[in-house]
Short mmCIF file of C-alpha atoms in Angstrom, two decimals:
data_model
loop_
_atom_site.label_atom_id
_atom_site.label_comp_id
_atom_site.label_asym_id
_atom_site.label_seq_id
_atom_site.Cartn_x
_atom_site.Cartn_y
_atom_site.Cartn_z
CA UNK A 13 -46.00 2.02 -0.26
CA UNK A 14 -43.41 4.78 -0.48
CA UNK A 15 -40.35 4.35 -2.64
CA UNK A 16 -38.20 6.29 -0.17
CA UNK A 17 -37.89 6.45 3.60
CA UNK A 18 -36.72 9.40 5.69
CA UNK A 19 -34.43 8.36 8.56
CA UNK A 20 -32.24 10.11 11.09
CA UNK A 21 -28.83 8.82 12.11
CA UNK A 22 -26.17 10.15 14.43
CA UNK A 23 -22.49 9.82 13.58
CA UNK A 24 -19.95 11.24 16.03
CA UNK A 25 -22.56 13.52 17.61
CA UNK A 26 -23.61 14.82 14.21
CA UNK A 27 -27.24 14.34 13.25
CA UNK A 28 -27.87 13.17 9.71
CA UNK A 29 -31.20 13.14 7.91
CA UNK A 30 -31.26 10.77 4.96
CA UNK A 31 -33.78 9.76 2.34
CA UNK A 32 -33.16 6.14 1.42
CA UNK A 33 -34.88 3.11 -0.02
CA UNK A 34 -36.52 1.06 2.74
CA UNK A 35 -34.33 -1.97 2.09
CA UNK A 36 -31.22 0.08 3.04
CA UNK A 37 -32.45 1.14 6.46
CA UNK A 38 -31.23 -1.73 8.61
CA UNK A 39 -27.86 -1.85 6.88
CA UNK A 40 -27.27 1.91 7.28
CA UNK A 41 -28.25 1.74 10.94
CA UNK A 42 -25.71 -1.06 11.45
CA UNK A 43 -23.09 0.98 9.59
CA UNK A 44 -23.77 3.98 11.85
CA UNK A 45 -23.33 1.79 14.94
CA UNK A 46 -19.97 0.48 13.67
CA UNK A 47 -18.72 3.94 12.70
CA UNK A 48 -19.67 5.25 16.14
CA UNK A 49 -17.88 2.34 17.86
CA UNK A 50 -14.67 3.11 15.98
CA UNK A 51 -15.09 6.85 16.57
CA UNK A 52 -15.54 6.29 20.31
CA UNK A 53 -12.50 3.99 20.43
CA UNK A 54 -10.26 6.52 18.64
CA UNK A 55 -11.70 9.37 20.67
CA UNK A 56 -10.93 7.65 23.98
CA UNK A 57 -7.40 6.63 22.89
CA UNK A 58 -6.42 10.08 21.66
CA UNK A 59 -7.81 12.63 24.14
CA UNK A 60 -7.49 16.24 23.15
CA UNK A 61 -7.91 15.59 19.42
CA UNK A 62 -10.56 17.57 17.61
CA UNK A 63 -13.70 15.71 16.53
CA UNK A 64 -12.75 16.52 12.93
CA UNK A 65 -9.37 14.81 13.33
CA UNK A 66 -10.93 11.75 14.94
CA UNK A 67 -13.62 11.42 12.25
CA UNK A 68 -10.92 11.86 9.59
CA UNK A 69 -9.03 8.90 11.10
CA UNK A 70 -12.24 6.87 11.15
CA UNK A 71 -12.92 7.78 7.50
CA UNK A 72 -9.37 6.76 6.59
CA UNK A 73 -9.77 3.42 8.38
CA UNK A 74 -13.04 2.61 6.62
CA UNK A 75 -11.72 3.81 3.24
CA UNK A 76 -8.64 1.61 3.66
CA UNK A 77 -10.87 -1.37 4.40
CA UNK A 78 -13.10 -0.62 1.43
CA UNK A 79 -10.21 -0.20 -0.99
CA UNK A 80 -8.50 -3.31 0.33
CA UNK A 81 -11.63 -5.38 -0.27
CA UNK A 82 -12.11 -3.82 -3.71
CA UNK A 83 -8.52 -4.78 -4.60
CA UNK A 84 -9.09 -8.33 -3.37
CA UNK A 85 -12.26 -8.54 -5.45
CA UNK A 86 -10.43 -7.37 -8.59
CA UNK A 87 -7.67 -9.90 -7.99
CA UNK A 88 -10.21 -12.67 -7.44
CA UNK A 89 -12.02 -11.71 -10.64
CA UNK A 90 -8.74 -11.85 -12.56
CA UNK A 91 -7.92 -15.26 -11.11
CA UNK A 92 -11.39 -16.56 -11.96
CA UNK A 93 -11.10 -15.17 -15.49
CA UNK A 94 -7.78 -16.98 -15.87
CA UNK A 95 -9.29 -20.22 -14.63
CA UNK A 96 -12.23 -19.78 -16.97
CA UNK A 97 -9.87 -19.32 -19.92
CA UNK A 98 -7.88 -22.40 -18.92
CA UNK A 99 -11.08 -24.42 -18.61
CA UNK A 100 -12.21 -23.25 -22.06
CA UNK A 101 -8.83 -24.27 -23.51
CA UNK A 102 -9.05 -27.70 -21.89
CA UNK A 103 -12.59 -28.20 -23.14
CA UNK A 104 -11.49 -27.26 -26.67
CA UNK A 105 -8.69 -29.81 -26.47
CA UNK A 106 -11.08 -32.57 -25.37
CA UNK A 107 -13.63 -31.85 -28.10
#
């Protein structure tokens, strides 16, 4: 069995050839479908824009979502760390 898989994807009419691990294939294909849906939506709402401008808006949208989730994850980790410290303090008091 090969460690890597060669696949072809299309994003905004641009063909991409990628070498990936086989367990990433389905996920990346789903990602490509979602990116293309957003691209098509922006493209139809803003006629006359260059493909580069539309893909830049799509990239900004996905980056905003990614960074927002990363911030939420950091905040959740901090809250969990605080709860863990409080639990440790309570357990020390009981012992």
